[in-house]
Amino acid sequence: MAKNLIKNGYPVIATDVFPESCKELQDMGAQVVDSPADVAEKADRIITMLPSSPNVIEVYTGPNGILKKVKKGTLLVDSSTIDPAVAKEMAVAAEKMGAVFMDAPVSGGVGAASMAKLTFMVGGLEEEFKAAEELFTCMGANVVYCGQVGTGQAAKLCNNMLLAIGMVGTAETMNLGIRLGLDPKLLAKILNMSSGRCWSSDTYNPVPGLMDGVPSANNYQGGFGTTLMAKDLGLTQNTATNTKTPIPLGSLAHQIYRVMCSRGYANKDFSSVFQFLREEEAQ
């Protein structure tokens, strides 16, 4: 995301808890600083991308956080996937400092990020969205305004719940077909011209050897980690509980991904649920 901003002519000031992850940016001309507060001192448009709600709270409100040094009128965009309630808290804290906060989680993964083809789901004031749109279009192909702060997160959590359910379903289906003697390439072809077709079957198939350039072709390395999927499904579970919404398949997907995390799949891509199911049957 930062590289695409640089490619579009924006000067970038960056920081990360792992400084080595800023090296490539530095080589492209970005200025690297020590803390989020240092970024806030120098920039009036700040984008954060972090693993979870506690990280976001620390980066914004911690001792070296953005809000310690933020300038009035600064636009703060958080592209992490977090609890919508935390996004609303950060918006209130930012407003007290005279800054504007928007939640803008993304869909598309590492591949879409590198090709500037992310989908941004944005929550915040509509007039501020229009001002931020030029930044989003440097990093993404689809930018959707969802409503007030927190609605971007709501859209992302709904998407990821369906993604998890679809991936588990695709993995189960492929596994069953293979056990019934079907050639996996043939089965995938049939699914993708039939009503069972979905993103997990036609773009991100979990069966090794069917597609190039996806994690299943690389021992499930890279992509979207099982830990992150389990985290997102946990957030979805919380919001479903709070809104008294039944999500039986979402809850089941959450449990499957949590078990995977404790069985050695935590750092593999979430499509490794195919491998997990194969191992379960072998026991």
PDB file of C-alpha atoms in Angstrom:
ATOM      1  CA  MET A   1       0.000   0.000   0.000  1.00  0.00           C
ATOM      2  CA  ALA A   2       2.795   2.398   0.945  1.00  0.00           C
ATOM      3  CA  LYS A   3       4.758   1.514  -2.202  1.00  0.00           C
ATOM      4  CA  ASN A   4       1.753   2.412  -4.348  1.00  0.00           C
ATOM      5  CA  LEU A   5       1.469   5.785  -2.632  1.00  0.00           C
ATOM      6  CA  ILE A   6       5.160   6.414  -3.401  1.00  0.00           C
ATOM      7  CA  LYS A   7       4.621   5.322  -7.036  1.00  0.00           C
ATOM      8  CA  ASN A   8       1.817   7.907  -7.266  1.00  0.00           C
ATOM      9  CA  GLY A   9       4.148  10.674  -6.138  1.00  0.00           C
ATOM     10  CA  TYR A  10       3.212  10.952  -2.463  1.00  0.00           C
ATOM     11  CA  PRO A  11       6.069  11.482  -0.009  1.00  0.00           C
ATOM     12  CA  VAL A  12       5.748   8.739   2.636  1.00  0.00           C
ATOM     13  CA  ILE A  13       6.848   8.785   6.276  1.00  0.00           C
ATOM     14  CA  ALA A  14       6.686   5.283   7.741  1.00  0.00           C
ATOM     15  CA  THR A  15       7.150   3.402  10.977  1.00  0.00           C
ATOM     16  CA  ASP A  16       6.714  -0.220  12.013  1.00  0.00           C
ATOM     17  CA  VAL A  17       7.269  -2.222  15.174  1.00  0.00           C
ATOM     18  CA  PHE A  18       9.538  -4.410  12.995  1.00  0.00           C
ATOM     19  CA  PRO A  19      11.911  -1.822  11.425  1.00  0.00           C
ATOM     20  CA  GLU A  20      13.145  -4.308   8.784  1.00  0.00           C
ATOM     21  CA  SER A  21       9.709  -4.208   7.155  1.00  0.00           C
ATOM     22  CA  CYS A  22      10.334  -0.541   6.265  1.00  0.00           C
ATOM     23  CA  LYS A  23      13.621  -1.240   4.449  1.00  0.00           C
ATOM     24  CA  GLU A  24      12.122  -1.564   0.952  1.00  0.00           C
ATOM     25  CA  LEU A  25      10.171   1.660   1.483  1.00  0.00           C
ATOM     26  CA  GLN A  26      13.331   3.435   2.590  1.00  0.00           C
ATOM     27  CA  ASP A  27      15.065   2.233  -0.580  1.00  0.00           C
ATOM     28  CA  MET A  28      12.181   3.768  -2.585  1.00  0.00           C
ATOM     29  CA  GLY A  29      12.672   7.130  -0.876  1.00  0.00           C
ATOM     30  CA  ALA A  30      10.377   6.956   2.161  1.00  0.00           C
ATOM     31  CA  GLN A  31      11.464   8.551   5.412  1.00  0.00           C
ATOM     32  CA  VAL A  32      11.462   6.030   8.272  1.00  0.00           C
ATOM     33  CA  VAL A  33      10.866   7.236  11.846  1.00  0.00           C
ATOM     34  CA  ASP A  34      10.799   5.560  15.260  1.00  0.00           C
ATOM     35  CA  SER A  35       7.184   5.804  16.412  1.00  0.00           C
ATOM     36  CA  PRO A  36       3.603   6.605  15.379  1.00  0.00           C
ATOM     37  CA  ALA A  37       3.913   9.905  17.302  1.00  0.00           C
ATOM     38  CA  ASP A  38       6.892  10.836  15.076  1.00  0.00           C
ATOM     39  CA  VAL A  39       4.761  10.187  11.977  1.00  0.00           C
ATOM     40  CA  ALA A  40       1.950  12.340  13.395  1.00  0.00           C
ATOM     41  CA  GLU A  41       4.396  15.204  13.960  1.00  0.00           C
ATOM     42  CA  LYS A  42       5.336  15.249  10.273  1.00  0.00           C
ATOM     43  CA  ALA A  43       2.249  14.072   8.316  1.00  0.00           C
ATOM     44  CA  ASP A  44      -1.315  15.361   8.012  1.00  0.00           C
ATOM     45  CA  ARG A  45      -2.696  12.203   6.350  1.00  0.00           C
ATOM     46  CA  ILE A  46      -1.944   8.989   8.223  1.00  0.00           C
ATOM     47  CA  ILE A  47      -2.870   5.409   7.296  1.00  0.00           C
ATOM     48  CA  THR A  48      -2.552   2.577   9.812  1.00  0.00           C
ATOM     49  CA  MET A  49      -2.663  -1.152   9.032  1.00  0.00           C
ATOM     50  CA  LEU A  50      -2.401  -3.357  12.115  1.00  0.00           C
ATOM     51  CA  PRO A  51      -3.220  -6.952  13.148  1.00  0.00           C
ATOM     52  CA  SER A  52      -5.831  -6.413  15.879  1.00  0.00           C
ATOM     53  CA  SER A  53      -7.862  -4.048  18.082  1.00  0.00           C
ATOM     54  CA  PRO A  54      -5.272  -3.816  20.945  1.00  0.00           C
ATOM     55  CA  ASN A  55      -2.575  -2.807  18.416  1.00  0.00           C
ATOM     56  CA  VAL A  56      -4.820  -0.056  17.037  1.00  0.00           C
ATOM     57  CA  ILE A  57      -5.572   1.266  20.537  1.00  0.00           C
ATOM     58  CA  GLU A  58      -1.842   1.359  21.342  1.00  0.00           C
ATOM     59  CA  VAL A  59      -0.801   2.983  18.062  1.00  0.00           C
ATOM     60  CA  TYR A  60      -3.402   5.742  18.420  1.00  0.00           C
ATOM     61  CA  THR A  61      -3.650   6.319  22.186  1.00  0.00           C
ATOM     62  CA  GLY A  62      -0.446   4.767  23.628  1.00  0.00           C
ATOM     63  CA  PRO A  63       2.534   6.703  25.087  1.00  0.00           C
ATOM     64  CA  ASN A  64       4.147   7.007  21.620  1.00  0.00           C
ATOM     65  CA  GLY A  65       0.815   7.037  19.824  1.00  0.00           C
ATOM     66  CA  ILE A  66      -0.462   9.174  16.974  1.00  0.00           C
ATOM     67  CA  LEU A  67      -2.791  11.223  19.187  1.00  0.00           C
ATOM     68  CA  LYS A  68       0.150  12.402  21.338  1.00  0.00           C
ATOM     69  CA  LYS A  69       1.463  14.564  18.474  1.00  0.00           C
ATOM     70  CA  VAL A  70      -1.367  14.741  15.955  1.00  0.00           C
ATOM     71  CA  LYS A  71      -1.932  18.075  14.207  1.00  0.00           C
ATOM     72  CA  LYS A  72      -5.399  19.614  14.069  1.00  0.00           C
ATOM     73  CA  GLY A  73      -7.216  18.728  10.862  1.00  0.00           C
ATOM     74  CA  THR A  74      -5.174  15.567  10.244  1.00  0.00           C
ATOM     75  CA  LEU A  75      -6.973  12.771   8.407  1.00  0.00           C
ATOM     76  CA  LEU A  76      -6.522   9.411  10.177  1.00  0.00           C
ATOM     77  CA  VAL A  77      -7.420   6.280   8.202  1.00  0.00           C
ATOM     78  CA  ASP A  78      -7.302   2.859   9.849  1.00  0.00           C
ATOM     79  CA  SER A  79      -7.251  -0.041   7.381  1.00  0.00           C
ATOM     80  CA  SER A  80      -6.936  -2.738  10.064  1.00  0.00           C
ATOM     81  CA  THR A  81      -9.790  -5.202  10.593  1.00  0.00           C
ATOM     82  CA  ILE A  82     -10.961  -4.568  14.150  1.00  0.00           C
ATOM     83  CA  ASP A  83     -14.055  -4.452  16.342  1.00  0.00           C
ATOM     84  CA  PRO A  84     -16.419  -1.722  15.016  1.00  0.00           C
ATOM     85  CA  ALA A  85     -16.768  -0.468  18.625  1.00  0.00           C
ATOM     86  CA  VAL A  86     -12.996   0.189  18.802  1.00  0.00           C
ATOM     87  CA  ALA A  87     -13.168   2.136  15.523  1.00  0.00           C
ATOM     88  CA  LYS A  88     -15.869   4.323  17.086  1.00  0.00           C
ATOM     89  CA  GLU A  89     -13.749   4.833  20.239  1.00  0.00           C
ATOM     90  CA  MET A  90     -10.759   5.920  18.125  1.00  0.00           C
ATOM     91  CA  ALA A  91     -12.978   8.358  16.209  1.00  0.00           C
ATOM     92  CA  VAL A  92     -14.096   9.985  19.468  1.00  0.00           C
ATOM     93  CA  ALA A  93     -10.488  10.200  20.752  1.00  0.00           C
ATOM     94  CA  ALA A  94      -9.322  11.699  17.438  1.00  0.00           C
ATOM     95  CA  GLU A  95     -12.125  14.255  17.413  1.00  0.00           C
ATOM     96  CA  LYS A  96     -11.043  15.500  20.868  1.00  0.00           C
ATOM     97  CA  MET A  97      -7.624  16.275  19.351  1.00  0.00           C
ATOM     98  CA  GLY A  98      -9.152  18.040  16.360  1.00  0.00           C
ATOM     99  CA  ALA A  99      -8.388  15.187  13.937  1.00  0.00           C
ATOM    100  CA  VAL A 100     -10.735  13.159  11.719  1.00  0.00           C
ATOM    101  CA  PHE A 101     -10.801   9.344  11.934  1.00  0.00           C
ATOM    102  CA  MET A 102     -12.147   6.926   9.313  1.00  0.00           C
ATOM    103  CA  ASP A 103     -12.213   3.149   9.311  1.00  0.00           C
ATOM    104  CA  ALA A 104     -11.272   1.716   5.911  1.00  0.00           C
ATOM    105  CA  PRO A 105     -10.586  -2.026   6.129  1.00  0.00           C
ATOM    106  CA  VAL A 106      -9.575  -3.771   2.916  1.00  0.00           C
ATOM    107  CA  SER A 107     -10.315  -6.947   1.023  1.00  0.00           C
ATOM    108  CA  GLY A 108      -8.094  -8.634  -1.547  1.00  0.00           C
ATOM    109  CA  GLY A 109      -5.053  -9.721   0.430  1.00  0.00           C
ATOM    110  CA  VAL A 110      -1.358  -9.275  -0.293  1.00  0.00           C
ATOM    111  CA  GLY A 111      -1.732  -9.808  -4.050  1.00  0.00           C
ATOM    112  CA  ALA A 112      -4.324  -7.074  -4.471  1.00  0.00           C
ATOM    113  CA  ALA A 113      -2.322  -4.754  -2.194  1.00  0.00           C
ATOM    114  CA  SER A 114       0.790  -5.055  -4.366  1.00  0.00           C
ATOM    115  CA  MET A 115      -1.177  -4.518  -7.591  1.00  0.00           C
ATOM    116  CA  ALA A 116      -3.223  -1.596  -6.162  1.00  0.00           C
ATOM    117  CA  LYS A 117      -6.425  -3.613  -6.604  1.00  0.00           C
ATOM    118  CA  LEU A 118      -7.713  -3.643  -3.023  1.00  0.00           C
ATOM    119  CA  THR A 119     -11.349  -3.024  -2.134  1.00  0.00           C
ATOM    120  CA  PHE A 120     -11.714  -0.354   0.580  1.00  0.00           C
ATOM    121  CA  MET A 121     -14.842  -0.355   2.785  1.00  0.00           C
ATOM    122  CA  VAL A 122     -14.952   3.098   4.336  1.00  0.00           C
ATOM    123  CA  GLY A 123     -16.791   4.413   7.373  1.00  0.00           C
ATOM    124  CA  GLY A 124     -16.738   8.089   8.398  1.00  0.00           C
ATOM    125  CA  LEU A 125     -18.060  11.522   7.519  1.00  0.00           C
ATOM    126  CA  GLU A 126     -19.108  11.611   3.869  1.00  0.00           C
ATOM    127  CA  GLU A 127     -17.413  14.936   3.114  1.00  0.00           C
ATOM    128  CA  GLU A 128     -14.130  13.592   4.543  1.00  0.00           C
ATOM    129  CA  PHE A 129     -14.531  10.442   2.451  1.00  0.00           C
ATOM    130  CA  LYS A 130     -14.528  12.563  -0.708  1.00  0.00           C
ATOM    131  CA  ALA A 131     -11.270  14.200   0.407  1.00  0.00           C
ATOM    132  CA  ALA A 132      -9.646  10.828   1.169  1.00  0.00           C
ATOM    133  CA  GLU A 133     -10.827   9.116  -2.013  1.00  0.00           C
ATOM    134  CA  GLU A 134      -7.770  10.118  -4.067  1.00  0.00           C
ATOM    135  CA  LEU A 135      -5.534   8.303  -1.567  1.00  0.00           C
ATOM    136  CA  PHE A 136      -7.658   5.158  -1.691  1.00  0.00           C
ATOM    137  CA  THR A 137      -7.641   5.067  -5.497  1.00  0.00           C
ATOM    138  CA  CYS A 138      -3.808   4.957  -5.461  1.00  0.00           C
ATOM    139  CA  MET A 139      -3.993   1.737  -3.447  1.00  0.00           C
ATOM    140  CA  GLY A 140      -7.240   0.102  -4.561  1.00  0.00           C
ATOM    141  CA  ALA A 141      -9.551  -0.598  -7.485  1.00  0.00           C
ATOM    142  CA  ASN A 142     -12.814  -0.405  -5.514  1.00  0.00           C
ATOM    143  CA  VAL A 143     -13.608   2.217  -2.901  1.00  0.00           C
ATOM    144  CA  VAL A 144     -17.015   1.938  -1.244  1.00  0.00           C
ATOM    145  CA  TYR A 145     -18.487   4.439   1.214  1.00  0.00           C
ATOM    146  CA  CYS A 146     -20.427   2.435   3.820  1.00  0.00           C
ATOM    147  CA  GLY A 147     -21.734   5.134   6.200  1.00  0.00           C
ATOM    148  CA  GLN A 148     -20.680   6.385   9.625  1.00  0.00           C
ATOM    149  CA  VAL A 149     -17.525   5.264  11.467  1.00  0.00           C
ATOM    150  CA  GLY A 150     -17.647   1.520  12.165  1.00  0.00           C
ATOM    151  CA  THR A 151     -19.666   0.572   9.086  1.00  0.00           C
ATOM    152  CA  GLY A 152     -16.502  -0.172   7.092  1.00  0.00           C
ATOM    153  CA  GLN A 153     -15.543  -2.710   9.763  1.00  0.00           C
ATOM    154  CA  ALA A 154     -19.069  -4.142   9.764  1.00  0.00           C
ATOM    155  CA  ALA A 155     -18.898  -4.735   5.985  1.00  0.00           C
ATOM    156  CA  LYS A 156     -15.442  -6.322   6.253  1.00  0.00           C
ATOM    157  CA  LEU A 157     -16.475  -8.711   9.044  1.00  0.00           C
ATOM    158  CA  CYS A 158     -19.547  -9.819   7.065  1.00  0.00           C
ATOM    159  CA  ASN A 159     -17.356 -10.430   4.002  1.00  0.00           C
ATOM    160  CA  ASN A 160     -14.785 -12.435   5.942  1.00  0.00           C
ATOM    161  CA  MET A 161     -17.406 -14.590   7.615  1.00  0.00           C
ATOM    162  CA  LEU A 162     -18.743 -15.569   4.171  1.00  0.00           C
ATOM    163  CA  LEU A 163     -15.171 -16.057   2.904  1.00  0.00           C
ATOM    164  CA  ALA A 164     -14.399 -18.471   5.769  1.00  0.00           C
ATOM    165  CA  ILE A 165     -17.637 -20.425   5.292  1.00  0.00           C
ATOM    166  CA  GLY A 166     -17.002 -20.590   1.532  1.00  0.00           C
ATOM    167  CA  MET A 167     -13.418 -21.772   1.985  1.00  0.00           C
ATOM    168  CA  VAL A 168     -14.398 -24.511   4.444  1.00  0.00           C
ATOM    169  CA  GLY A 169     -17.183 -25.585   2.064  1.00  0.00           C
ATOM    170  CA  THR A 170     -14.824 -25.620  -0.930  1.00  0.00           C
ATOM    171  CA  ALA A 171     -12.229 -27.651   1.008  1.00  0.00           C
ATOM    172  CA  GLU A 172     -14.860 -30.191   2.160  1.00  0.00           C
ATOM    173  CA  THR A 173     -16.256 -30.483  -1.360  1.00  0.00           C
ATOM    174  CA  MET A 174     -12.875 -30.973  -3.036  1.00  0.00           C
ATOM    175  CA  ASN A 175     -11.849 -33.512  -0.398  1.00  0.00           C
ATOM    176  CA  LEU A 176     -15.067 -35.508  -0.824  1.00  0.00           C
ATOM    177  CA  GLY A 177     -14.772 -35.478  -4.617  1.00  0.00           C
ATOM    178  CA  ILE A 178     -11.172 -36.703  -4.478  1.00  0.00           C
ATOM    179  CA  ARG A 179     -12.216 -39.512  -2.083  1.00  0.00           C
ATOM    180  CA  LEU A 180     -14.946 -40.479  -4.553  1.00  0.00           C
ATOM    181  CA  GLY A 181     -12.341 -40.866  -7.286  1.00  0.00           C
ATOM    182  CA  LEU A 182     -12.821 -37.582  -9.144  1.00  0.00           C
ATOM    183  CA  ASP A 183      -9.826 -35.828 -10.648  1.00  0.00           C
ATOM    184  CA  PRO A 184      -9.458 -32.570  -8.647  1.00  0.00           C
ATOM    185  CA  LYS A 185      -8.841 -30.464 -11.776  1.00  0.00           C
ATOM    186  CA  LEU A 186     -11.978 -31.857 -13.389  1.00  0.00           C
ATOM    187  CA  LEU A 187     -14.041 -31.319 -10.244  1.00  0.00           C
ATOM    188  CA  ALA A 188     -12.823 -27.710  -9.913  1.00  0.00           C
ATOM    189  CA  LYS A 189     -13.689 -27.098 -13.576  1.00  0.00           C
ATOM    190  CA  ILE A 190     -17.216 -28.504 -13.066  1.00  0.00           C
ATOM    191  CA  LEU A 191     -17.782 -26.465  -9.880  1.00  0.00           C
ATOM    192  CA  ASN A 192     -16.618 -23.290 -11.612  1.00  0.00           C
ATOM    193  CA  MET A 193     -19.147 -23.702 -14.427  1.00  0.00           C
ATOM    194  CA  SER A 194     -21.925 -24.693 -12.006  1.00  0.00           C
ATOM    195  CA  SER A 195     -23.983 -23.190  -9.201  1.00  0.00           C
ATOM    196  CA  GLY A 196     -21.434 -24.166  -6.512  1.00  0.00           C
ATOM    197  CA  ARG A 197     -18.875 -21.728  -7.931  1.00  0.00           C
ATOM    198  CA  CYS A 198     -17.359 -19.202  -5.481  1.00  0.00           C
ATOM    199  CA  TRP A 199     -14.196 -17.138  -5.005  1.00  0.00           C
ATOM    200  CA  SER A 200     -12.553 -19.949  -3.026  1.00  0.00           C
ATOM    201  CA  SER A 201     -13.146 -22.394  -5.889  1.00  0.00           C
ATOM    202  CA  ASP A 202     -12.327 -20.213  -8.914  1.00  0.00           C
ATOM    203  CA  THR A 203      -9.709 -17.722  -7.676  1.00  0.00           C
ATOM    204  CA  TYR A 204      -8.096 -19.154  -4.530  1.00  0.00           C
ATOM    205  CA  ASN A 205      -8.548 -22.916  -4.724  1.00  0.00           C
ATOM    206  CA  PRO A 206      -7.266 -24.678  -1.574  1.00  0.00           C
ATOM    207  CA  VAL A 207      -6.125 -27.866  -3.376  1.00  0.00           C
ATOM    208  CA  PRO A 208      -2.379 -27.930  -4.158  1.00  0.00           C
ATOM    209  CA  GLY A 209      -1.538 -28.221  -7.857  1.00  0.00           C
ATOM    210  CA  LEU A 210      -4.748 -26.727  -9.257  1.00  0.00           C
ATOM    211  CA  MET A 211      -3.751 -23.071  -9.521  1.00  0.00           C
ATOM    212  CA  ASP A 212      -0.548 -21.046  -9.772  1.00  0.00           C
ATOM    213  CA  GLY A 213       0.171 -17.983  -7.672  1.00  0.00           C
ATOM    214  CA  VAL A 214      -2.005 -18.962  -4.711  1.00  0.00           C
ATOM    215  CA  PRO A 215      -0.869 -20.157  -1.262  1.00  0.00           C
ATOM    216  CA  SER A 216      -1.967 -23.769  -1.925  1.00  0.00           C
ATOM    217  CA  ALA A 217       0.713 -23.843  -4.655  1.00  0.00           C
ATOM    218  CA  ASN A 218       3.361 -22.804  -2.116  1.00  0.00           C
ATOM    219  CA  ASN A 219       2.717 -25.044   0.908  1.00  0.00           C
ATOM    220  CA  TYR A 220       0.130 -22.484   2.121  1.00  0.00           C
ATOM    221  CA  GLN A 221       2.784 -19.824   2.731  1.00  0.00           C
ATOM    222  CA  GLY A 222       1.869 -16.128   2.399  1.00  0.00           C
ATOM    223  CA  GLY A 223      -1.692 -14.987   1.811  1.00  0.00           C
ATOM    224  CA  PHE A 224      -4.122 -14.468   4.699  1.00  0.00           C
ATOM    225  CA  GLY A 225      -3.036 -16.294   7.846  1.00  0.00           C
ATOM    226  CA  THR A 226      -5.230 -18.739   9.744  1.00  0.00           C
ATOM    227  CA  THR A 227      -4.593 -16.738  12.944  1.00  0.00           C
ATOM    228  CA  LEU A 228      -5.996 -13.593  11.321  1.00  0.00           C
ATOM    229  CA  MET A 229      -9.037 -15.443  10.007  1.00  0.00           C
ATOM    230  CA  ALA A 230      -9.689 -16.877  13.489  1.00  0.00           C
ATOM    231  CA  LYS A 231      -9.348 -13.341  14.899  1.00  0.00           C
ATOM    232  CA  ASP A 232     -11.808 -11.880  12.378  1.00  0.00           C
ATOM    233  CA  LEU A 233     -14.312 -14.667  13.030  1.00  0.00           C
ATOM    234  CA  GLY A 234     -13.976 -13.995  16.768  1.00  0.00           C
ATOM    235  CA  LEU A 235     -14.888 -10.338  16.127  1.00  0.00           C
ATOM    236  CA  THR A 236     -17.816 -11.466  13.983  1.00  0.00           C
ATOM    237  CA  GLN A 237     -18.946 -13.788  16.778  1.00  0.00           C
ATOM    238  CA  ASN A 238     -18.825 -10.887  19.271  1.00  0.00           C
ATOM    239  CA  THR A 239     -20.858  -8.591  17.027  1.00  0.00           C
ATOM    240  CA  ALA A 240     -23.384 -11.385  16.364  1.00  0.00           C
ATOM    241  CA  THR A 241     -23.768 -11.958  20.113  1.00  0.00           C
ATOM    242  CA  ASN A 242     -24.181  -8.219  20.747  1.00  0.00           C
ATOM    243  CA  THR A 243     -26.855  -7.904  18.053  1.00  0.00           C
ATOM    244  CA  LYS A 244     -28.553 -11.232  18.920  1.00  0.00           C
ATOM    245  CA  THR A 245     -27.914 -12.470  15.364  1.00  0.00           C
ATOM    246  CA  PRO A 246     -27.805 -16.235  14.721  1.00  0.00           C
ATOM    247  CA  ILE A 247     -24.684 -17.240  12.726  1.00  0.00           C
ATOM    248  CA  PRO A 248     -24.549 -21.052  12.994  1.00  0.00           C
ATOM    249  CA  LEU A 249     -22.146 -21.548  10.058  1.00  0.00           C
ATOM    250  CA  GLY A 250     -20.061 -18.506  11.018  1.00  0.00           C
ATOM    251  CA  SER A 251     -19.700 -19.910  14.546  1.00  0.00           C
ATOM    252  CA  LEU A 252     -18.713 -23.325  13.213  1.00  0.00           C
ATOM    253  CA  ALA A 253     -16.122 -21.773  10.878  1.00  0.00           C
ATOM    254  CA  HIS A 254     -14.752 -19.850  13.881  1.00  0.00           C
ATOM    255  CA  GLN A 255     -14.320 -23.084  15.851  1.00  0.00           C
ATOM    256  CA  ILE A 256     -12.639 -24.835  12.903  1.00  0.00           C
ATOM    257  CA  TYR A 257     -10.108 -22.031  12.480  1.00  0.00           C
ATOM    258  CA  ARG A 258      -9.445 -21.875  16.227  1.00  0.00           C
ATOM    259  CA  VAL A 259      -8.728 -25.612  16.315  1.00  0.00           C
ATOM    260  CA  MET A 260      -6.431 -25.199  13.283  1.00  0.00           C
ATOM    261  CA  CYS A 261      -4.453 -22.554  15.187  1.00  0.00           C
ATOM    262  CA  SER A 262      -3.744 -25.074  17.951  1.00  0.00           C
ATOM    263  CA  ARG A 263      -2.796 -27.812  15.473  1.00  0.00           C
ATOM    264  CA  GLY A 264       0.135 -26.144  13.743  1.00  0.00           C
ATOM    265  CA  TYR A 265      -1.728 -24.163  11.070  1.00  0.00           C
ATOM    266  CA  ALA A 266      -1.594 -20.755  12.768  1.00  0.00           C
ATOM    267  CA  ASN A 267       0.940 -19.245  10.355  1.00  0.00           C
ATOM    268  CA  LYS A 268      -0.343 -20.952   7.207  1.00  0.00           C
ATOM    269  CA  ASP A 269      -2.831 -19.370   4.816  1.00  0.00           C
ATOM    270  CA  PHE A 270      -6.474 -19.919   5.750  1.00  0.00           C
ATOM    271  CA  SER A 271      -6.967 -22.136   2.665  1.00  0.00           C
ATOM    272  CA  SER A 272      -4.887 -24.761   4.524  1.00  0.00           C
ATOM    273  CA  VAL A 273      -8.243 -25.889   5.977  1.00  0.00           C
ATOM    274  CA  PHE A 274      -8.122 -28.379   3.045  1.00  0.00           C
ATOM    275  CA  GLN A 275      -4.925 -29.923   4.435  1.00  0.00           C
ATOM    276  CA  PHE A 276      -6.383 -29.843   7.958  1.00  0.00           C
ATOM    277  CA  LEU A 277      -9.475 -31.802   6.834  1.00  0.00           C
ATOM    278  CA  ARG A 278      -7.292 -34.352   5.004  1.00  0.00           C
ATOM    279  CA  GLU A 279      -5.248 -34.891   8.167  1.00  0.00           C
ATOM    280  CA  GLU A 280      -8.368 -35.217  10.291  1.00  0.00           C
ATOM    281  CA  GLU A 281      -9.627 -38.099   8.131  1.00  0.00           C
ATOM    282  CA  ALA A 282      -6.237 -39.830   8.230  1.00  0.00           C
ATOM    283  CA  GLN A 283      -6.250 -40.087  12.024  1.00  0.00           C
TER     284      GLN A 283
END
